[in-house]
């Protein structure tokens, strides 16, 4: 081959490599953006494409079991209560982890499984900022196949900070990403 042809082929190969690498690195951010857009629009069908619900449910059940295990350490009566609590919690998690609940958590920046008993009085927000405030997003690569987003709910001045929501995307195959884990982090100090 001629030197000019070799240079052109090398340049094309380099550009293809750069484009593929850029897409590979930016793809999870694009998926998080699509998840946010679907959540804001309330579009469950677009949202569901990016969520592995069985793994999200399993993760939440594991978190509850771990919390109950910590609380019952050393006391057999409390341990019995924790095991009964887990038997009751599992079907509740199965019923509550729906597209609507996860989309709401992303909109609010916090995961709540309680149904409000009364609506807040006009002008009260329960520490949340009134209006269209969005949660703060911070990203962290756990490894090459896992990108974690930390969501902090917006809070009013002087209100205590709430629990942060932690969302984890996992690479499925070469270029696809799915939400596989939703966790509550400790409140910000």
Short mmCIF file of C-alpha atoms in Angstrom, two decimals:
data_model
loop_
_atom_site.label_atom_id
_atom_site.label_comp_id
_atom_site.label_asym_id
_atom_site.label_seq_id
_atom_site.Cartn_x
_atom_site.Cartn_y
_atom_site.Cartn_z
CA UNK A 1 0.00 0.00 0.00
CA UNK A 2 1.00 3.54 -0.53
CA UNK A 3 1.97 5.72 2.46
CA UNK A 4 -0.94 8.11 1.88
CA UNK A 5 -3.47 5.26 1.92
CA UNK A 6 -1.94 3.90 5.11
CA UNK A 7 -2.25 7.31 6.78
CA UNK A 8 -5.90 7.63 5.75
CA UNK A 9 -6.72 4.16 7.07
CA UNK A 10 -4.87 4.93 10.33
CA UNK A 11 -6.73 8.22 10.70
CA UNK A 12 -10.12 6.58 10.07
CA UNK A 13 -9.31 3.81 12.58
CA UNK A 14 -8.23 6.40 15.17
CA UNK A 15 -11.40 8.45 14.66
CA UNK A 16 -13.55 5.30 14.96
CA UNK A 17 -11.74 4.37 18.17
CA UNK A 18 -12.22 7.86 19.64
CA UNK A 19 -15.92 7.93 18.68
CA UNK A 20 -16.56 4.46 20.16
CA UNK A 21 -14.68 5.26 23.37
CA UNK A 22 -16.51 8.58 23.76
CA UNK A 23 -19.89 6.90 23.29
CA UNK A 24 -18.91 4.11 25.68
CA UNK A 25 -17.98 6.62 28.40
CA UNK A 26 -20.93 9.01 27.87
CA UNK A 27 -23.67 6.36 27.41
CA UNK A 28 -24.53 5.99 31.13
CA UNK A 29 -24.88 9.76 31.51
CA UNK A 30 -27.26 9.72 28.54
CA UNK A 31 -29.26 6.93 30.22
CA UNK A 32 -29.46 8.92 33.48
CA UNK A 33 -30.67 11.89 31.43
CA UNK A 34 -33.33 9.73 29.74
CA UNK A 35 -34.40 8.39 33.15
CA UNK A 36 -34.73 11.95 34.50
CA UNK A 37 -36.70 13.10 31.47
CA UNK A 38 -39.08 10.11 31.65
CA UNK A 39 -39.55 10.66 35.40
CA UNK A 40 -40.29 14.37 34.95
CA UNK A 41 -42.75 13.58 32.15
CA UNK A 42 -44.33 10.72 34.12
CA UNK A 43 -43.74 8.41 31.13
CA UNK A 44 -43.57 4.93 32.67
CA UNK A 45 -43.03 3.14 29.36
CA UNK A 46 -39.89 5.16 28.55
CA UNK A 47 -38.75 4.84 32.17
CA UNK A 48 -39.23 1.05 32.34
CA UNK A 49 -36.79 0.49 29.47
CA UNK A 50 -33.94 1.49 31.78
CA UNK A 51 -34.93 -0.28 35.04
CA UNK A 52 -34.34 -3.85 36.20
CA UNK A 53 -37.18 -4.04 38.75
CA UNK A 54 -36.39 -7.51 40.17
CA UNK A 55 -32.87 -6.36 41.10
CA UNK A 56 -34.13 -3.05 42.54
CA UNK A 57 -36.66 -4.93 44.70
CA UNK A 58 -34.00 -7.43 45.84
CA UNK A 59 -31.70 -4.55 46.77
CA UNK A 60 -34.37 -2.81 48.86
CA UNK A 61 -35.27 -6.06 50.63
CA UNK A 62 -31.59 -6.59 51.43
CA UNK A 63 -31.32 -3.06 52.84
CA UNK A 64 -34.35 -3.64 55.08
CA UNK A 65 -32.98 -7.00 56.25
CA UNK A 66 -29.58 -5.44 57.01
CA UNK A 67 -31.23 -2.60 58.98
CA UNK A 68 -33.39 -5.03 60.94
CA UNK A 69 -30.37 -7.25 61.59
CA UNK A 70 -28.43 -4.31 63.07
CA UNK A 71 -31.35 -3.32 65.26
CA UNK A 72 -31.85 -6.85 66.59
CA UNK A 73 -28.24 -7.72 67.40
CA UNK A 74 -28.01 -9.69 70.64
CA UNK A 75 -31.69 -9.73 71.65
CA UNK A 76 -33.58 -12.91 70.66
CA UNK A 77 -37.00 -11.31 71.12
CA UNK A 78 -36.07 -8.39 68.90
CA UNK A 79 -34.61 -10.86 66.38
CA UNK A 80 -37.95 -12.71 66.31
CA UNK A 81 -39.73 -9.41 65.73
CA UNK A 82 -37.26 -8.58 62.94
CA UNK A 83 -37.90 -11.89 61.19
CA UNK A 84 -41.66 -11.29 61.38
CA UNK A 85 -41.07 -7.76 60.13
CA UNK A 86 -39.11 -9.08 57.15
CA UNK A 87 -41.90 -11.53 56.34
CA UNK A 88 -44.25 -8.54 56.21
CA UNK A 89 -41.79 -6.21 54.47
CA UNK A 90 -41.07 -8.44 51.47
CA UNK A 91 -44.59 -8.29 49.97
CA UNK A 92 -44.78 -4.58 50.76
CA UNK A 93 -41.56 -3.90 48.84
CA UNK A 94 -42.88 -6.00 45.95
CA UNK A 95 -46.09 -3.96 45.88
CA UNK A 96 -44.53 -0.53 46.42
CA UNK A 97 -41.61 -0.65 43.98
CA UNK A 98 -43.46 0.52 40.91
CA UNK A 99 -42.45 2.81 38.06
CA UNK A 100 -44.47 5.60 39.65
CA UNK A 101 -42.73 5.24 43.04
CA UNK A 102 -39.23 5.21 41.54
CA UNK A 103 -40.04 8.10 39.18
CA UNK A 104 -41.37 10.10 42.14
CA UNK A 105 -38.20 9.35 44.09
CA UNK A 106 -36.11 10.67 41.21
CA UNK A 107 -38.25 13.80 40.95
CA UNK A 108 -38.01 14.45 44.71
CA UNK A 109 -34.47 13.18 45.27
CA UNK A 110 -35.63 10.91 48.08
CA UNK A 111 -37.32 7.54 48.39
CA UNK A 112 -40.39 7.39 50.60
CA UNK A 113 -42.68 4.44 51.04
CA UNK A 114 -45.22 6.17 53.23
CA UNK A 115 -48.52 7.56 52.13
CA UNK A 116 -49.02 11.06 53.50
CA UNK A 117 -51.91 11.13 55.97
CA UNK A 118 -52.65 14.79 55.49
CA UNK A 119 -51.62 17.30 52.91
CA UNK A 120 -49.30 20.04 54.17
CA UNK A 121 -50.95 23.35 54.89
CA UNK A 122 -50.62 25.98 52.17
CA UNK A 123 -47.12 27.39 52.21
CA UNK A 124 -45.67 24.45 54.16
CA UNK A 125 -43.36 22.04 52.41
CA UNK A 126 -42.11 19.84 55.23
CA UNK A 127 -38.55 21.12 54.78
CA UNK A 128 -38.64 20.70 51.00
CA UNK A 129 -38.23 23.71 48.79
CA UNK A 130 -41.53 24.83 47.32
CA UNK A 131 -41.68 25.09 43.57
CA UNK A 132 -40.00 23.30 40.72
CA UNK A 133 -36.68 22.70 42.50
CA UNK A 134 -34.88 19.60 41.31
CA UNK A 135 -32.61 17.34 43.34
CA UNK A 136 -28.87 17.82 43.10
CA UNK A 137 -27.13 15.07 41.10
CA UNK A 138 -23.53 13.96 41.71
CA UNK A 139 -21.98 11.09 39.74
CA UNK A 140 -19.33 8.59 40.73
CA UNK A 141 -17.85 5.70 38.78
CA UNK A 142 -17.66 2.60 40.98
CA UNK A 143 -15.86 0.65 38.25
CA UNK A 144 -16.01 0.44 34.45
CA UNK A 145 -19.43 -1.23 34.55
CA UNK A 146 -21.16 0.73 37.33
CA UNK A 147 -22.02 4.43 37.50
CA UNK A 148 -23.63 5.72 40.70
CA UNK A 149 -25.70 8.89 40.94
CA UNK A 150 -26.20 10.50 44.34
CA UNK A 151 -29.35 12.61 44.53
CA UNK A 152 -29.79 15.12 47.32
CA UNK A 153 -33.28 16.54 47.79
CA UNK A 154 -33.49 20.33 47.72
CA UNK A 155 -34.22 21.64 51.20
CA UNK A 156 -35.42 24.94 52.52
CA UNK A 157 -32.96 27.11 54.41
CA UNK A 158 -32.65 25.94 58.00
CA UNK A 159 -34.45 22.62 57.40
CA UNK A 160 -32.63 19.39 58.21
CA UNK A 161 -31.12 17.61 55.23
CA UNK A 162 -32.96 14.50 54.11
CA UNK A 163 -31.68 11.12 53.08
CA UNK A 164 -29.86 11.07 49.80
CA UNK A 165 -31.01 8.68 47.13
CA UNK A 166 -28.35 6.55 45.48
CA UNK A 167 -29.05 5.14 42.01
CA UNK A 168 -26.73 2.66 40.37
CA UNK A 169 -26.55 1.90 36.67
CA UNK A 170 -24.89 -1.27 35.48
CA UNK A 171 -23.59 -2.00 32.02
CA UNK A 172 -25.60 -4.78 30.38
CA UNK A 173 -23.76 -6.17 27.37
CA UNK A 174 -21.44 -3.83 25.53
CA UNK A 175 -23.41 -0.57 25.30
CA UNK A 176 -26.70 -0.89 27.25
CA UNK A 177 -27.20 0.36 30.83
CA UNK A 178 -29.91 -0.48 33.40
CA UNK A 179 -30.86 0.92 36.80
CA UNK A 180 -30.19 -2.04 39.12
CA UNK A 181 -29.96 -0.54 42.60
CA UNK A 182 -31.76 2.16 44.58
CA UNK A 183 -30.46 2.87 48.08
CA UNK A 184 -30.83 5.41 50.80
CA UNK A 185 -27.63 7.05 51.96
CA UNK A 186 -27.30 8.61 55.38
CA UNK A 187 -28.55 12.19 55.72
CA UNK A 188 -26.04 14.84 54.78
CA UNK A 189 -24.41 16.55 57.73
#
